[in-house]
Amino acid sequence: MNTPTPTTFPLLHRSRRLRGNPLLRQMVRETRISPSALVYPLFIREGRGIREEIPSMPGQFRYSPDTLLPELEKLSKIGVERVLLFGLPAKKDEYGSSAWDKHGVVQTALQTAKKEFPNLFYMTDVCLCEYTSHGHCGMLSGDTVDNDRTIPWLAKTALSHVRAGADLVAPSDMMDGRVLAIRETLDANGFSDIPILSYAVKYASAFYGPFREAADSAPAFGDRKTYQMDYHNRREGVKKASQDLEQGADLIMVKPALSYLDVVHEIAAAFPVPVAAYSVSGEYSMIKAAAHAGWLDEDSMVCETAASIFRAGASILITYYARELAGFIREGRIG
Ligand code: PBG
């Protein structure tokens, strides 16, 4: 048997030519990441002088409105200038009424934060689950989450956030028709310039586990599958995004991010609007836990996963790793 002769044909296409030099690799990158595309979620709880670490999310804290201020200063210095606020009230009730209280926790935090740091951009999560005693995202009629009864209260909550200084509202409750109600309410009260980022494509996901510990918002009975999306579905996400855009949403969110990159890609291709992906609590905790065990390199994981979300088509990334990412971008490690 003859031994094969080495190939002698001229190799015209060498992919490795573009990989040989780090400056060249950076130049030919297809995905650019800037700190201006990052949003940092913050949990605000009632009280004073509180900065407590969330056990399932090491490195993330619940702040009272006063301890939030130094944190905002640090964020602003490192170039993370956009935040998403979640409120953890002292008292919950059946209706979630502290959600729209003008002296509520988000409203109070917003008023002081806007005064101290008017240069930052304040977004708020609009939902009732952190405020209801039963932990569901809307009001109940018997054991069902009552869509139409909930809508006006979500609109009222959004309005109270904007009155307190929110620059953008992000409804995450998944009730049908809430975007239109919020748009109409904001417009009728002179806030037609405030954009709505709709959590339009939000799946019923186990990845929210650590958040629910952080916000003490796990549903007391049942689950959220009657209002959040079934993870088997992608085309339904397109329908949902198109409905919310028709109702006046300005930006669309896909959530979670990592297991839903196909959905991010599809939504970004289908609609000419900014698409935000929310890399949720469980995505953060998974990386933290693996890094803590010494199984994965945390920094590399943070860079690679963030790049994958932008590569899929997201133009905004909401992430608990925003601070670290801003640093990696500055160092030229990604971006
Ligand atoms: C409120 C809300 C949730 C998250 C964002 N807004 C929890 C949920 O729907 O159960 C999850 C965020 C995260 O896990 O980081 N409805």
Tab-separated table of C-alpha atoms and ligand atoms in Angstrom:
chain	number	residue	atom	x	y	z
A	1	MET	CA	0.000	0.000	0.000
A	2	ASN	CA	1.249	3.458	-0.904
A	3	THR	CA	1.667	6.030	1.839
A	4	PRO	CA	-0.399	9.140	1.000
A	5	THR	CA	1.618	12.018	-0.383
A	6	PRO	CA	1.350	15.305	1.513
A	7	THR	CA	-0.949	17.846	-0.115
A	8	THR	CA	0.839	20.219	-2.367
A	9	PHE	CA	-2.035	22.390	-3.546
A	10	PRO	CA	-1.660	26.069	-2.657
A	11	LEU	CA	-3.676	26.927	0.453
A	12	LEU	CA	-5.374	30.209	-0.475
A	13	HIS	CA	-7.742	30.459	2.423
A	14	ARG	CA	-6.139	30.455	5.818
A	15	SER	CA	-8.560	31.474	8.558
A	16	ARG	CA	-5.680	31.616	10.977
A	17	ARG	CA	-4.290	34.698	9.188
A	18	LEU	CA	-6.821	36.844	11.037
A	19	ARG	CA	-6.038	35.291	14.398
A	20	GLY	CA	-2.318	35.718	14.732
A	21	ASN	CA	-2.160	39.108	16.440
A	22	PRO	CA	-4.326	40.335	19.322
A	23	LEU	CA	-4.739	43.798	17.784
A	24	LEU	CA	-5.853	42.218	14.536
A	25	ARG	CA	-8.245	39.872	16.326
A	26	GLN	CA	-9.815	42.857	18.069
A	27	MET	CA	-10.088	44.752	14.788
A	28	VAL	CA	-12.000	41.997	13.029
A	29	ARG	CA	-14.412	41.285	15.859
A	30	GLU	CA	-18.025	41.066	14.747
A	31	THR	CA	-19.490	41.937	18.114
A	32	ARG	CA	-18.715	45.214	19.886
A	33	ILE	CA	-19.632	45.673	23.500
A	34	SER	CA	-19.764	48.990	25.277
A	35	PRO	CA	-20.589	49.859	28.895
A	36	SER	CA	-23.412	51.991	27.484
A	37	ALA	CA	-25.232	48.744	26.627
A	38	LEU	CA	-25.140	47.440	30.203
A	39	VAL	CA	-27.866	47.751	32.813
A	40	TYR	CA	-27.305	46.847	36.454
A	41	PRO	CA	-30.248	45.531	38.540
A	42	LEU	CA	-30.472	46.735	42.134
A	43	PHE	CA	-32.651	45.538	45.014
A	44	ILE	CA	-33.916	48.270	47.322
A	45	ARG	CA	-35.452	47.379	50.654
A	46	GLU	CA	-37.102	49.531	53.243
A	47	GLY	CA	-35.099	50.710	56.229
A	48	ARG	CA	-31.887	52.621	56.942
A	49	GLY	CA	-28.249	51.667	56.978
A	50	ILE	CA	-28.884	48.269	55.411
A	51	ARG	CA	-26.586	46.557	52.947
A	52	GLU	CA	-27.212	42.835	53.198
A	53	GLU	CA	-25.733	40.225	50.926
A	54	ILE	CA	-28.156	37.906	49.116
A	55	PRO	CA	-27.108	34.370	50.110
A	56	SER	CA	-27.799	32.747	46.735
A	57	MET	CA	-26.203	35.655	44.839
A	58	PRO	CA	-22.791	36.310	46.433
A	59	GLY	CA	-21.626	39.826	45.617
A	60	GLN	CA	-25.190	41.164	45.218
A	61	PHE	CA	-26.878	43.114	48.011
A	62	ARG	CA	-30.170	44.499	49.208
A	63	TYR	CA	-29.744	48.211	49.855
A	64	SER	CA	-31.875	50.616	51.826
A	65	PRO	CA	-32.424	53.938	50.007
A	66	ASP	CA	-29.553	55.600	51.942
A	67	THR	CA	-26.920	52.886	51.334
A	68	LEU	CA	-27.911	52.854	47.685
A	69	LEU	CA	-26.297	56.252	47.197
A	70	PRO	CA	-22.633	55.258	47.664
A	71	GLU	CA	-23.281	52.270	45.420
A	72	LEU	CA	-24.622	54.546	42.688
A	73	GLU	CA	-21.566	56.730	43.019
A	74	LYS	CA	-19.276	53.720	42.499
A	75	LEU	CA	-21.290	52.545	39.508
A	76	SER	CA	-21.208	55.960	37.924
A	77	LYS	CA	-17.404	56.119	38.346
A	78	ILE	CA	-16.860	52.831	36.547
A	79	GLY	CA	-19.186	53.776	33.697
A	80	VAL	CA	-22.249	51.719	34.617
A	81	GLU	CA	-24.750	54.531	34.255
A	82	ARG	CA	-28.010	52.659	33.818
A	83	VAL	CA	-29.777	50.842	36.645
A	84	LEU	CA	-32.948	48.784	37.001
A	85	LEU	CA	-34.587	49.110	40.402
A	86	PHE	CA	-36.578	46.425	42.227
A	87	GLY	CA	-38.432	47.239	45.436
A	88	LEU	CA	-38.716	45.055	48.518
A	89	PRO	CA	-41.396	46.573	50.756
A	90	ALA	CA	-41.541	46.149	54.535
A	91	LYS	CA	-45.170	45.037	54.330
A	92	LYS	CA	-46.904	42.946	51.703
A	93	ASP	CA	-50.662	42.582	51.290
A	94	GLU	CA	-53.117	40.737	49.111
A	95	TYR	CA	-53.225	43.541	46.527
A	96	GLY	CA	-49.585	44.583	46.555
A	97	SER	CA	-50.663	48.096	47.448
A	98	SER	CA	-47.238	49.384	48.482
A	99	ALA	CA	-46.237	49.045	44.808
A	100	TRP	CA	-48.028	52.295	43.933
A	101	ASP	CA	-47.535	54.082	47.274
A	102	LYS	CA	-45.865	57.412	46.631
A	103	HIS	CA	-43.836	56.838	49.788
A	104	GLY	CA	-43.036	53.275	48.701
A	105	VAL	CA	-39.515	51.952	48.671
A	106	VAL	CA	-38.755	52.429	44.968
A	107	GLN	CA	-40.385	55.855	44.940
A	108	THR	CA	-38.367	57.002	47.967
A	109	ALA	CA	-35.118	55.619	46.585
A	110	LEU	CA	-35.754	57.277	43.232
A	111	GLN	CA	-36.389	60.689	44.734
A	112	THR	CA	-33.124	60.755	46.659
A	113	ALA	CA	-31.054	59.017	43.990
A	114	LYS	CA	-32.225	61.390	41.255
A	115	LYS	CA	-31.329	64.374	43.408
A	116	GLU	CA	-27.840	63.073	44.239
A	117	PHE	CA	-27.006	61.475	40.902
A	118	PRO	CA	-29.100	63.064	38.175
A	119	ASN	CA	-26.526	61.910	35.613
A	120	LEU	CA	-27.618	58.263	35.887
A	121	PHE	CA	-30.491	56.642	33.988
A	122	TYR	CA	-33.132	55.085	36.215
A	123	MET	CA	-35.304	52.230	35.042
A	124	THR	CA	-37.854	50.484	37.248
A	125	ASP	CA	-39.327	47.013	37.195
A	126	VAL	CA	-43.118	47.262	37.287
A	127	CYS	CA	-44.730	44.185	38.826
A	128	LEU	CA	-46.723	43.234	41.891
A	129	CYS	CA	-45.014	39.968	42.934
A	130	GLU	CA	-42.560	41.617	45.323
A	131	TYR	CA	-45.493	43.429	46.984
A	132	THR	CA	-48.237	40.790	47.204
A	133	SER	CA	-48.523	38.491	50.226
A	134	HIS	CA	-49.235	35.556	47.877
A	135	GLY	CA	-46.243	36.318	45.639
A	136	HIS	CA	-48.129	36.315	42.339
A	137	CYS	CA	-47.559	39.046	39.781
A	138	GLY	CA	-51.170	40.217	39.807
A	139	MET	CA	-54.313	40.339	41.904
A	140	LEU	CA	-56.242	37.197	42.592
A	141	SER	CA	-59.827	36.212	41.970
A	142	GLY	CA	-60.068	32.998	43.933
A	143	ASP	CA	-56.980	31.046	42.959
A	144	THR	CA	-56.481	32.626	39.567
A	145	VAL	CA	-54.375	35.648	38.750
A	146	ASP	CA	-56.951	38.071	37.389
A	147	ASN	CA	-55.560	39.770	34.292
A	148	ASP	CA	-58.045	42.591	33.778
A	149	ARG	CA	-58.362	43.465	37.430
A	150	THR	CA	-54.583	43.803	37.725
A	151	ILE	CA	-54.015	46.101	34.746
A	152	PRO	CA	-55.090	49.457	36.250
A	153	TRP	CA	-52.883	48.880	39.295
A	154	LEU	CA	-49.857	48.158	37.172
A	155	ALA	CA	-50.513	51.399	35.301
A	156	LYS	CA	-50.846	53.235	38.607
A	157	THR	CA	-47.562	51.716	39.801
A	158	ALA	CA	-45.759	52.755	36.619
A	159	LEU	CA	-47.131	56.294	36.957
A	160	SER	CA	-45.989	56.559	40.567
A	161	HIS	CA	-42.475	55.444	39.564
A	162	VAL	CA	-42.357	58.070	36.834
A	163	ARG	CA	-43.676	60.754	39.187
A	164	ALA	CA	-40.851	59.830	41.576
A	165	GLY	CA	-38.309	60.233	38.792
A	166	ALA	CA	-38.079	56.995	36.784
A	167	ASP	CA	-36.655	57.622	33.308
A	168	LEU	CA	-38.114	54.409	31.865
A	169	VAL	CA	-40.555	51.771	33.104
A	170	ALA	CA	-40.219	48.041	32.517
A	171	PRO	CA	-43.367	45.978	33.166
A	172	SER	CA	-42.477	42.349	33.984
A	173	ASP	CA	-45.832	41.012	35.200
A	174	MET	CA	-46.888	39.320	31.915
A	175	MET	CA	-50.550	40.408	32.114
A	176	ASP	CA	-52.080	40.914	28.665
A	177	GLY	CA	-52.760	44.520	27.761
A	178	ARG	CA	-50.614	46.140	30.422
A	179	VAL	CA	-48.386	47.977	27.962
A	180	LEU	CA	-51.347	49.819	26.431
A	181	ALA	CA	-52.745	50.706	29.854
A	182	ILE	CA	-49.365	52.011	31.035
A	183	ARG	CA	-48.859	54.003	27.805
A	184	GLU	CA	-52.305	55.597	28.078
A	185	THR	CA	-51.866	56.419	31.750
A	186	LEU	CA	-48.427	57.960	31.264
A	187	ASP	CA	-49.659	59.970	28.260
A	188	ALA	CA	-52.738	61.218	30.091
A	189	ASN	CA	-50.512	62.501	32.892
A	190	GLY	CA	-48.028	64.376	30.768
A	191	PHE	CA	-45.384	61.665	30.495
A	192	SER	CA	-45.646	60.812	26.829
A	193	ASP	CA	-41.837	60.961	26.525
A	194	ILE	CA	-41.147	58.170	29.012
A	195	PRO	CA	-40.274	54.939	27.190
A	196	ILE	CA	-41.611	51.498	28.025
A	197	LEU	CA	-39.306	48.489	27.983
A	198	SER	CA	-41.668	45.558	27.869
A	199	TYR	CA	-40.619	42.243	29.336
A	200	ALA	CA	-42.594	40.907	26.381
A	201	VAL	CA	-40.843	37.591	25.932
A	202	LYS	CA	-40.512	36.341	29.469
A	203	TYR	CA	-40.454	32.627	30.115
A	204	ALA	CA	-41.646	30.718	33.183
A	205	SER	CA	-38.142	29.812	34.271
A	206	ALA	CA	-36.324	28.021	37.061
A	207	PHE	CA	-33.491	30.506	36.476
A	208	TYR	CA	-35.398	33.086	38.590
A	209	GLY	CA	-34.879	31.008	41.760
A	210	PRO	CA	-32.210	33.189	43.417
A	211	PHE	CA	-34.140	36.387	42.578
A	212	ARG	CA	-37.184	35.034	44.357
A	213	GLU	CA	-35.060	34.425	47.423
A	214	ALA	CA	-33.664	37.956	47.123
A	215	ALA	CA	-37.140	39.473	46.762
A	216	ASP	CA	-39.004	36.966	48.925
A	217	SER	CA	-41.427	36.707	46.008
A	218	ALA	CA	-41.880	32.984	45.363
A	219	PRO	CA	-45.587	32.297	44.734
A	220	ALA	CA	-47.278	30.952	47.877
A	221	PHE	CA	-49.229	28.443	45.762
A	222	GLY	CA	-49.005	27.212	42.196
A	223	ASP	CA	-46.500	28.689	39.769
A	224	ARG	CA	-46.297	31.419	37.144
A	225	LYS	CA	-47.021	29.180	34.163
A	226	THR	CA	-50.467	30.673	33.545
A	227	TYR	CA	-48.929	34.044	32.726
A	228	GLN	CA	-45.260	33.553	31.844
A	229	MET	CA	-44.317	31.800	28.603
A	230	ASP	CA	-43.775	28.089	28.052
A	231	TYR	CA	-40.108	27.459	27.244
A	232	HIS	CA	-40.989	25.113	24.404
A	233	ASN	CA	-42.163	28.080	22.344
A	234	ARG	CA	-40.241	30.455	20.148
A	235	ARG	CA	-42.786	31.721	17.603
A	236	GLU	CA	-45.083	32.731	20.426
A	237	GLY	CA	-42.333	35.143	21.465
A	238	VAL	CA	-42.626	36.864	18.097
A	239	LYS	CA	-46.393	37.152	18.547
A	240	LYS	CA	-45.984	38.514	22.059
A	241	ALA	CA	-43.363	41.082	21.028
A	242	SER	CA	-45.496	42.253	18.116
A	243	GLN	CA	-48.550	42.681	20.347
A	244	ASP	CA	-46.578	44.705	22.874
A	245	LEU	CA	-45.096	46.894	20.140
A	246	GLU	CA	-48.602	47.551	18.820
A	247	GLN	CA	-49.567	48.636	22.326
A	248	GLY	CA	-46.763	51.183	22.397
A	249	ALA	CA	-43.718	49.379	23.796
A	250	ASP	CA	-40.492	51.111	22.740
A	251	LEU	CA	-38.047	48.342	23.589
A	252	ILE	CA	-38.503	44.601	23.925
A	253	MET	CA	-36.958	42.274	26.459
A	254	VAL	CA	-36.175	38.592	26.234
A	255	LYS	CA	-35.685	36.856	29.554
A	256	PRO	CA	-33.787	34.752	30.635
A	257	ALA	CA	-30.876	35.169	28.226
A	258	LEU	CA	-28.540	32.186	28.010
A	259	SER	CA	-31.011	29.388	27.362
A	260	TYR	CA	-32.946	31.672	25.015
A	261	LEU	CA	-30.330	32.917	22.556
A	262	ASP	CA	-32.362	31.535	19.652
A	263	VAL	CA	-35.251	33.698	20.808
A	264	VAL	CA	-33.031	36.780	21.184
A	265	HIS	CA	-31.812	36.212	17.645
A	266	GLU	CA	-35.288	35.803	16.231
A	267	ILE	CA	-36.767	38.828	17.981
A	268	ALA	CA	-33.833	41.033	16.965
A	269	ALA	CA	-34.223	39.932	13.337
A	270	ALA	CA	-38.003	40.355	13.327
A	271	PHE	CA	-38.388	43.841	14.818
A	272	PRO	CA	-36.452	47.049	14.204
A	273	VAL	CA	-36.450	48.024	17.894
A	274	PRO	CA	-33.780	47.736	20.592
A	275	VAL	CA	-33.783	44.263	22.142
A	276	ALA	CA	-32.706	43.839	25.743
A	277	ALA	CA	-31.718	40.461	27.132
A	278	TYR	CA	-31.890	39.870	30.866
A	279	SER	CA	-29.205	37.535	32.135
A	280	VAL	CA	-31.143	36.580	35.233
A	281	SER	CA	-30.249	35.651	38.787
A	282	GLY	CA	-29.819	31.925	38.120
A	283	GLU	CA	-27.368	32.602	35.312
A	284	TYR	CA	-25.302	34.704	37.710
A	285	SER	CA	-25.507	32.163	40.544
A	286	MET	CA	-24.519	29.246	38.297
A	287	ILE	CA	-21.299	30.950	37.280
A	288	LYS	CA	-20.595	32.065	40.866
A	289	ALA	CA	-21.145	28.570	42.225
A	290	ALA	CA	-18.969	26.863	39.620
A	291	ALA	CA	-16.241	29.459	40.119
A	292	HIS	CA	-16.460	29.052	43.893
A	293	ALA	CA	-15.994	25.313	43.497
A	294	GLY	CA	-12.936	25.986	41.363
A	295	TRP	CA	-14.503	24.318	38.316
A	296	LEU	CA	-14.674	27.281	35.955
A	297	ASP	CA	-12.804	30.535	35.541
A	298	GLU	CA	-15.320	33.200	36.518
A	299	ASP	CA	-13.928	36.128	34.531
A	300	SER	CA	-13.653	34.119	31.322
A	301	MET	CA	-17.191	32.790	31.755
A	302	VAL	CA	-18.550	36.286	32.311
A	303	CYS	CA	-16.909	37.561	29.117
A	304	GLU	CA	-17.864	34.616	26.957
A	305	THR	CA	-21.496	34.488	28.056
A	306	ALA	CA	-21.955	38.264	27.696
A	307	ALA	CA	-20.454	38.220	24.201
A	308	SER	CA	-22.770	35.360	23.224
A	309	ILE	CA	-25.824	37.372	24.201
A	310	PHE	CA	-24.756	40.375	22.114
A	311	ARG	CA	-23.713	38.088	19.262
A	312	ALA	CA	-27.228	36.609	19.281
A	313	GLY	CA	-28.578	40.088	18.569
A	314	ALA	CA	-29.250	41.803	21.879
A	315	SER	CA	-28.356	45.478	21.924
A	316	ILE	CA	-28.793	45.846	25.690
A	317	LEU	CA	-27.709	43.439	28.423
A	318	ILE	CA	-29.220	43.549	31.882
A	319	THR	CA	-26.783	41.721	34.126
A	320	TYR	CA	-25.626	41.354	37.720
A	321	TYR	CA	-22.110	41.244	36.252
A	322	ALA	CA	-22.359	44.771	34.785
A	323	ARG	CA	-19.621	46.128	37.059
A	324	GLU	CA	-17.152	43.381	36.167
A	325	LEU	CA	-18.019	43.630	32.477
A	326	ALA	CA	-17.398	47.374	32.433
A	327	GLY	CA	-13.920	46.604	33.783
A	328	PHE	CA	-13.246	43.891	31.198
A	329	ILE	CA	-14.322	46.234	28.410
A	330	ARG	CA	-12.007	48.953	29.740
A	331	GLU	CA	-9.124	46.477	29.825
A	332	GLY	CA	-9.857	45.457	26.225
A	333	ARG	CA	-10.541	41.896	27.307
A	334	ILE	CA	-13.872	41.982	25.489
A	335	GLY	CA	-15.631	44.565	23.409
B	1	PBG	C1	-40.811	40.186	38.672
B	1	PBG	C2	-39.490	39.808	38.141
B	1	PBG	C3	-38.782	38.607	38.290
B	1	PBG	C4	-37.538	38.814	37.714
B	1	PBG	C5	-37.533	40.093	37.183
B	1	PBG	N1	-38.758	40.680	37.445
B	1	PBG	C6	-39.143	37.359	38.996
B	1	PBG	C7	-40.184	36.473	38.484
B	1	PBG	O1	-40.806	36.709	37.447
B	1	PBG	O2	-40.442	35.493	39.198
B	1	PBG	C8	-36.413	37.821	37.678
B	1	PBG	C9	-35.042	38.417	37.621
B	1	PBG	C10	-33.938	37.486	37.951
B	1	PBG	O3	-34.123	36.270	38.171
B	1	PBG	O4	-32.808	37.990	38.003
B	1	PBG	N2	-41.882	39.539	38.100
